[in-house]
C-alpha cells in the first residue's frame, strides 16, 4: 500500500501498458490497473492509484494467482483502448478512465462500467467502482443477510457486527450482521450469471440501492480496490470457481449432520444428562449437545465450573455411550486478571499476544467475564498459542468448538449495565505479524475467521485422524474452509422462520454451504405451532440445531405438548432416514462448492419466476420444500418449475408448471421430489452411527422420459481415509429401454459398506412399484 496520501481523483488517459505472465498492466494517468487472467472465466482487477500494489496477506483465504494454471489470452490495442480475449470472454478497456466492458464470446454484453465513469477515489483507500445495473438483473449472496432472497434495491455493508448490541434484532432492516463476505452474484435471463468477489477486508459496501440510476457501486474504505470477476453462465459454475478461489468446506464428520440440541445454558451436568436421556427415552433422534457459557468458571475461557461439572471427561464419555457428542462454546474475550491465577491471561499478556491500543497499552473491553482482553488472531504466533489452549478440552472428549462473540462484540461497561455503549479497539490499533503490520481497520472483518482458523488447526492437531467440527458466529469470505456457521440471535417470530430460507440460500450463494439458524428462534418464547413449523423446516437445515436464549421457557421438542413432540420426532426421523442423501450432498459440496440448500434459481436459472422466490428451497438437486411460515395456515401456493414433480406425501405426479395450491396440516411440510432423480434413504436411527445400515431404499422419481439418476457417497464417517480412496461412490441410473425400466448401480472406491439389502421404489402415474435386492453387490442391474 502506498503511504503518501492521495487527494481525490480518477484514472486519466492511458499512457502505456506492459505484460507480465498472466497480467496486463495498464498505465493510466494517476493510477495503474492490473488485469490478471486466472482462467477463461475468471479475471482479477486491481487498481493502484499510487502505482504500487499491495502485498498478499499471509492469512489471505484466496489462492495466490500462481495457483491457477496458465490460461491462454491475447490482447490487442484498438483505437478505443485495449481488448483482451480469453476462450470465453472479451474485455474492453477504454483509453480514458479505466472503463471496463465484459462480453462473452458470442458478443453478448455481460457487464460494463457505468457510463458516468468507472472508478474514482475520494482519498487514500476510499475508492468507488460503478457498474451498470440492468433493469432485469437480480443480485444474491453478500454473505450473511436478513430479508428476502433477491438483494436488488438495497445497500450492503461488510462490517462484522453483533446487531443485538444495537437493536436486539436482526430483522429485514438490519444491514451488517456477524459475518462480512464481500461476494455477490448477478443473474439475468439473457446473459446468465456472473459473480464479483471483492478481495478487501476493510469496511466495504455494495450499493445496489439506487436502481433508478441504472448503476451499482463497489466501495472500499481502505486498502486496495481488488476484485475478481467470475463468469458462469450458470450460478453453479460461478460458485465452483468462487470456491476454488476462496476454499471449500472439507467433508464434515457424519455426526455433525445429525440434530444438535443447545440452550443458554444447560447449567450443570445433571441437566445435561437429563436432556440426553429425554431424547433417548422419547425416541427423538439427536446426537450433539452444546454447552453454552455457563459451563465455564466465571466465563474464563478454557476452564470448567467444577461445581456444576465436576468431571467433564466422565460426563462426556457417558454421553458418548448414549450416542451423544459434546460441543463447548468459546469466546475470544479473555478475562483481564492481572492479579494472577488465570494462565490464559498471564501467559498471553506476558507474551504480548493481546490487541493493544495505538499507544501500545493492552486494550480492554467488557464481555462475559467482565473486563477482558482480546488475542490478535492475525498473528501466526498468537494463533498457535490459542491453538495450544484447546489441548485439555479436546483431551476430555469435547468433539466440537463453538466460537461466539468473535466479531468481536464488546461493550464499554460490564454486561447488564443499562445503556451500555458498544466498544471496540481503535481502528488504528496495530495488529499482525512483525513483517506484516496492519491495523484493526483491516483486521476486524477477519478477526472471527482467523480465530476459527486457530481452532480448526487445534482440532486437526490434537485429533489428527478426526474431521474437525466447529461452529462460528462471525466469519469472512472463505469461512467455509474452517467452520460451520449459524445466524446468531434470531427471534422466535414467524417472520424469522420465513427469513431463514433466504438467509441460508444467500449464504449458500456466498460459498458457505454448512449453515443454519436457531430452530425455534433464539429470542422469545413462541408457540407450539411456530415450533412445529420450525422444526419441520429446521430438520432440513444443512446445520440443524435447536437453541434458545436464557430465561425463556424450555424449547426442547417435548416441551410443547405431545402433538408437537410427535411432529418433531417425525421431522427428525426423516432427517436421519435421509442421511445417505444428505451426506452425499455434503460430499458434492466438498468437491465442487455446490451448496446443500439452493434457491430455485440455482437449478432453474432460465426461469425468471424463480429469481424472487424467497419461501421455497431445493435441498440438493432432488428435494423441494415449500414450508408453511404463517400461523393458522394449512394451505399455500407453491411454484412448480418446468418438469415432473412428485408430492412426497401423496406420491401424486405433477407435470403442470406454475403455481398450485397445496394443503399441509400442522404435521406436514409440503415436499416435492424432482423427476429425474434417485434418492437413497437409510433406515431410522437415533443417531447417525447407531447401527450399520442394513437396508437402503432407493426412491426413483423418473422424468418425462422415464429416466433418473442419483449418487450415494459413503465412507467411515469420521476419518481422512476418504482422501486416500477409502470411500464408496455408487451411481444409480434408471432408463426405459424397449418399454422396460432398467435400473443399475455402478460402484467406485475402496471402502466396503456393511452388507445390506436394497429396496427400490419406482414412482410414476399410478402406484409406486417396488423391487427387492436381497444383497447389495455393488454393481447390479435389474428390470422392474
Ligand atoms: O451475549 O453465550 O449468539 O447463541 O447463546 C450473548 C450466550 C452471547 C450469543 C450467541 C448465543 C449464545 C449467547 N451469546
mmCIF file of N, CA and C in Angstrom, residues 626-676:
data_model
loop_
_atom_site.group_PDB
_atom_site.id
_atom_site.type_symbol
_atom_site.label_atom_id
_atom_site.label_comp_id
_atom_site.label_asym_id
_atom_site.label_seq_id
_atom_site.Cartn_x
_atom_site.Cartn_y
_atom_site.Cartn_z
ATOM 1 N N UNK A 626 -41.546 -26.409 0.479
ATOM 2 C CA UNK A 626 -42.344 -25.179 0.439
ATOM 3 C C UNK A 626 -43.014 -25.041 1.803
ATOM 4 N N UNK A 627 -42.234 -24.626 2.813
ATOM 5 C CA UNK A 627 -42.742 -24.657 4.191
ATOM 6 C C UNK A 627 -43.874 -23.658 4.425
ATOM 7 N N UNK A 628 -44.644 -23.947 5.432
ATOM 8 C CA UNK A 628 -45.677 -23.004 5.872
ATOM 9 C C UNK A 628 -45.026 -22.079 6.899
ATOM 10 N N UNK A 629 -45.108 -20.785 6.660
ATOM 11 C CA UNK A 629 -44.430 -19.811 7.529
ATOM 12 C C UNK A 629 -45.388 -18.797 8.130
ATOM 13 N N UNK A 630 -46.641 -19.171 8.243
ATOM 14 C CA UNK A 630 -47.617 -18.267 8.847
ATOM 15 C C UNK A 630 -48.512 -19.043 9.789
ATOM 16 N N UNK A 631 -48.906 -18.398 10.921
ATOM 17 C CA UNK A 631 -49.774 -19.103 11.862
ATOM 18 C C UNK A 631 -51.156 -19.334 11.248
ATOM 19 N N UNK A 632 -51.763 -20.416 11.622
ATOM 20 C CA UNK A 632 -53.134 -20.680 11.210
ATOM 21 C C UNK A 632 -53.278 -21.136 9.779
ATOM 22 N N UNK A 633 -52.190 -21.192 9.036
ATOM 23 C CA UNK A 633 -52.300 -21.591 7.629
ATOM 24 C C UNK A 633 -52.079 -23.079 7.462
ATOM 25 N N UNK A 634 -52.901 -23.669 6.631
ATOM 26 C CA UNK A 634 -52.661 -25.062 6.260
ATOM 27 C C UNK A 634 -52.695 -25.213 4.740
ATOM 28 N N UNK A 635 -52.671 -24.080 4.048
ATOM 29 C CA UNK A 635 -52.701 -24.078 2.589
ATOM 30 C C UNK A 635 -51.723 -23.029 2.112
ATOM 31 N N UNK A 636 -51.015 -23.315 1.042
ATOM 32 C CA UNK A 636 -50.181 -22.265 0.471
ATOM 33 C C UNK A 636 -49.967 -22.496 -1.019
ATOM 34 N N UNK A 637 -49.553 -21.441 -1.709
ATOM 35 C CA UNK A 637 -49.230 -21.547 -3.123
ATOM 36 C C UNK A 637 -47.793 -22.035 -3.249
ATOM 37 N N UNK A 638 -47.586 -22.953 -4.162
ATOM 38 C CA UNK A 638 -46.238 -23.482 -4.396
ATOM 39 C C UNK A 638 -45.928 -23.337 -5.881
ATOM 40 N N UNK A 639 -44.775 -22.808 -6.175
ATOM 41 C CA UNK A 639 -44.375 -22.680 -7.574
ATOM 42 C C UNK A 639 -43.665 -23.951 -8.032
ATOM 43 N N UNK A 640 -44.170 -24.535 -9.093
ATOM 44 C CA UNK A 640 -43.549 -25.735 -9.641
ATOM 45 C C UNK A 640 -42.844 -25.340 -10.934
ATOM 46 N N UNK A 641 -41.511 -25.363 -10.957
ATOM 47 C CA UNK A 641 -40.813 -25.094 -12.211
ATOM 48 C C UNK A 641 -41.102 -26.212 -13.216
ATOM 49 N N UNK A 642 -40.831 -25.944 -14.460
ATOM 50 C CA UNK A 642 -40.991 -26.901 -15.555
ATOM 51 C C UNK A 642 -40.386 -28.269 -15.185
ATOM 52 N N UNK A 643 -41.077 -29.320 -15.545
ATOM 53 C CA UNK A 643 -40.543 -30.656 -15.284
ATOM 54 C C UNK A 643 -41.568 -31.520 -14.563
ATOM 55 N N UNK A 644 -41.141 -32.688 -14.190
ATOM 56 C CA UNK A 644 -42.018 -33.602 -13.457
ATOM 57 C C UNK A 644 -41.687 -33.493 -11.970
ATOM 58 N N UNK A 645 -42.694 -33.455 -11.157
ATOM 59 C CA UNK A 645 -42.507 -33.429 -9.699
ATOM 60 C C UNK A 645 -43.406 -34.472 -9.062
ATOM 61 N N UNK A 646 -43.028 -34.910 -7.887
ATOM 62 C CA UNK A 646 -43.841 -35.881 -7.153
ATOM 63 C C UNK A 646 -44.054 -35.347 -5.747
ATOM 64 N N UNK A 647 -45.338 -35.288 -5.347
ATOM 65 C CA UNK A 647 -45.634 -34.910 -3.967
ATOM 66 C C UNK A 647 -45.114 -36.034 -3.069
ATOM 67 N N UNK A 648 -44.187 -35.699 -2.164
ATOM 68 C CA UNK A 648 -43.553 -36.737 -1.354
ATOM 69 C C UNK A 648 -44.565 -37.512 -0.516
ATOM 70 N N UNK A 649 -45.583 -36.815 -0.032
ATOM 71 C CA UNK A 649 -46.505 -37.449 0.915
ATOM 72 C C UNK A 649 -47.589 -38.257 0.212
ATOM 73 N N UNK A 650 -48.139 -37.710 -0.887
ATOM 74 C CA UNK A 650 -49.248 -38.414 -1.544
ATOM 75 C C UNK A 650 -48.775 -39.224 -2.739
ATOM 76 N N UNK A 651 -47.542 -38.981 -3.170
ATOM 77 C CA UNK A 651 -46.957 -39.633 -4.341
ATOM 78 C C UNK A 651 -47.602 -39.182 -5.653
ATOM 79 N N UNK A 652 -48.404 -38.141 -5.594
ATOM 80 C CA UNK A 652 -49.040 -37.645 -6.819
ATOM 81 C C UNK A 652 -47.978 -37.107 -7.776
ATOM 82 N N UNK A 653 -48.133 -37.451 -9.046
ATOM 83 C CA UNK A 653 -47.185 -36.996 -10.070
ATOM 84 C C UNK A 653 -47.717 -35.706 -10.667
ATOM 85 N N UNK A 654 -46.884 -34.675 -10.664
ATOM 86 C CA UNK A 654 -47.333 -33.343 -11.083
ATOM 87 C C UNK A 654 -46.503 -32.896 -12.284
ATOM 88 N N UNK A 655 -47.181 -32.466 -13.342
ATOM 89 C CA UNK A 655 -46.428 -32.113 -14.552
ATOM 90 C C UNK A 655 -46.764 -30.722 -15.054
ATOM 91 N N UNK A 656 -47.690 -30.052 -14.366
ATOM 92 C CA UNK A 656 -48.095 -28.745 -14.866
ATOM 93 C C UNK A 656 -47.269 -27.661 -14.183
ATOM 94 N N UNK A 657 -46.429 -26.949 -14.954
ATOM 95 C CA UNK A 657 -45.637 -25.893 -14.313
ATOM 96 C C UNK A 657 -46.518 -24.733 -13.873
ATOM 97 N N UNK A 658 -46.030 -23.960 -12.941
ATOM 98 C CA UNK A 658 -46.770 -22.794 -12.454
ATOM 99 C C UNK A 658 -47.177 -22.985 -11.008
ATOM 100 N N UNK A 659 -47.970 -22.061 -10.506
ATOM 101 C CA UNK A 659 -48.383 -22.118 -9.105
ATOM 102 C C UNK A 659 -49.519 -23.099 -8.897
ATOM 103 N N UNK A 660 -49.459 -23.817 -7.799
ATOM 104 C CA UNK A 660 -50.592 -24.634 -7.388
ATOM 105 C C UNK A 660 -50.804 -24.468 -5.889
ATOM 106 N N UNK A 661 -52.039 -24.734 -5.493
ATOM 107 C CA UNK A 661 -52.378 -24.605 -4.083
ATOM 108 C C UNK A 661 -52.154 -25.950 -3.410
ATOM 109 N N UNK A 662 -51.472 -25.929 -2.286
ATOM 110 C CA UNK A 662 -51.109 -27.180 -1.630
ATOM 111 C C UNK A 662 -51.600 -27.158 -0.189
ATOM 112 N N UNK A 663 -52.112 -28.287 0.262
ATOM 113 C CA UNK A 663 -52.605 -28.417 1.637
ATOM 114 C C UNK A 663 -51.506 -28.974 2.528
ATOM 115 N N UNK A 664 -51.401 -28.468 3.719
ATOM 116 C CA UNK A 664 -50.433 -29.044 4.653
ATOM 117 C C UNK A 664 -50.907 -28.805 6.078
ATOM 118 N N UNK A 665 -51.510 -29.826 6.651
ATOM 119 C CA UNK A 665 -51.904 -29.740 8.063
ATOM 120 C C UNK A 665 -50.641 -29.592 8.906
ATOM 121 N N UNK A 666 -50.838 -29.297 10.178
ATOM 122 C CA UNK A 666 -49.693 -28.983 11.036
ATOM 123 C C UNK A 666 -48.618 -30.080 11.034
ATOM 124 N N UNK A 667 -48.993 -31.311 10.766
ATOM 125 C CA UNK A 667 -47.987 -32.379 10.831
ATOM 126 C C UNK A 667 -47.228 -32.567 9.511
ATOM 127 N N UNK A 668 -47.421 -31.674 8.550
ATOM 128 C CA UNK A 668 -46.826 -31.902 7.229
ATOM 129 C C UNK A 668 -46.116 -30.665 6.701
ATOM 130 N N UNK A 669 -44.935 -30.876 6.140
ATOM 131 C CA UNK A 669 -44.269 -29.807 5.402
ATOM 132 C C UNK A 669 -44.395 -30.150 3.910
ATOM 133 N N UNK A 670 -44.905 -29.252 3.089
ATOM 134 C CA UNK A 670 -45.004 -29.561 1.657
ATOM 135 C C UNK A 670 -43.616 -29.863 1.089
ATOM 136 N N UNK A 671 -43.532 -30.988 0.414
ATOM 137 C CA UNK A 671 -42.231 -31.505 -0.021
ATOM 138 C C UNK A 671 -42.417 -32.212 -1.357
ATOM 139 N N UNK A 672 -41.579 -31.876 -2.318
ATOM 140 C CA UNK A 672 -41.733 -32.403 -3.675
ATOM 141 C C UNK A 672 -40.406 -32.962 -4.166
ATOM 142 N N UNK A 673 -40.520 -34.101 -4.844
ATOM 143 C CA UNK A 673 -39.319 -34.758 -5.343
ATOM 144 C C UNK A 673 -39.205 -34.466 -6.834
ATOM 145 N N UNK A 674 -38.013 -34.138 -7.259
ATOM 146 C CA UNK A 674 -37.831 -33.721 -8.642
ATOM 147 C C UNK A 674 -37.712 -34.932 -9.571
ATOM 148 N N UNK A 675 -38.509 -34.932 -10.611
ATOM 149 C CA UNK A 675 -38.421 -36.002 -11.605
ATOM 150 C C UNK A 675 -37.027 -36.044 -12.204
ATOM 151 N N UNK A 676 -36.503 -37.250 -12.381
ATOM 152 C CA UNK A 676 -35.153 -37.386 -12.916
ATOM 153 C C UNK A 676 -34.131 -37.727 -11.851
#
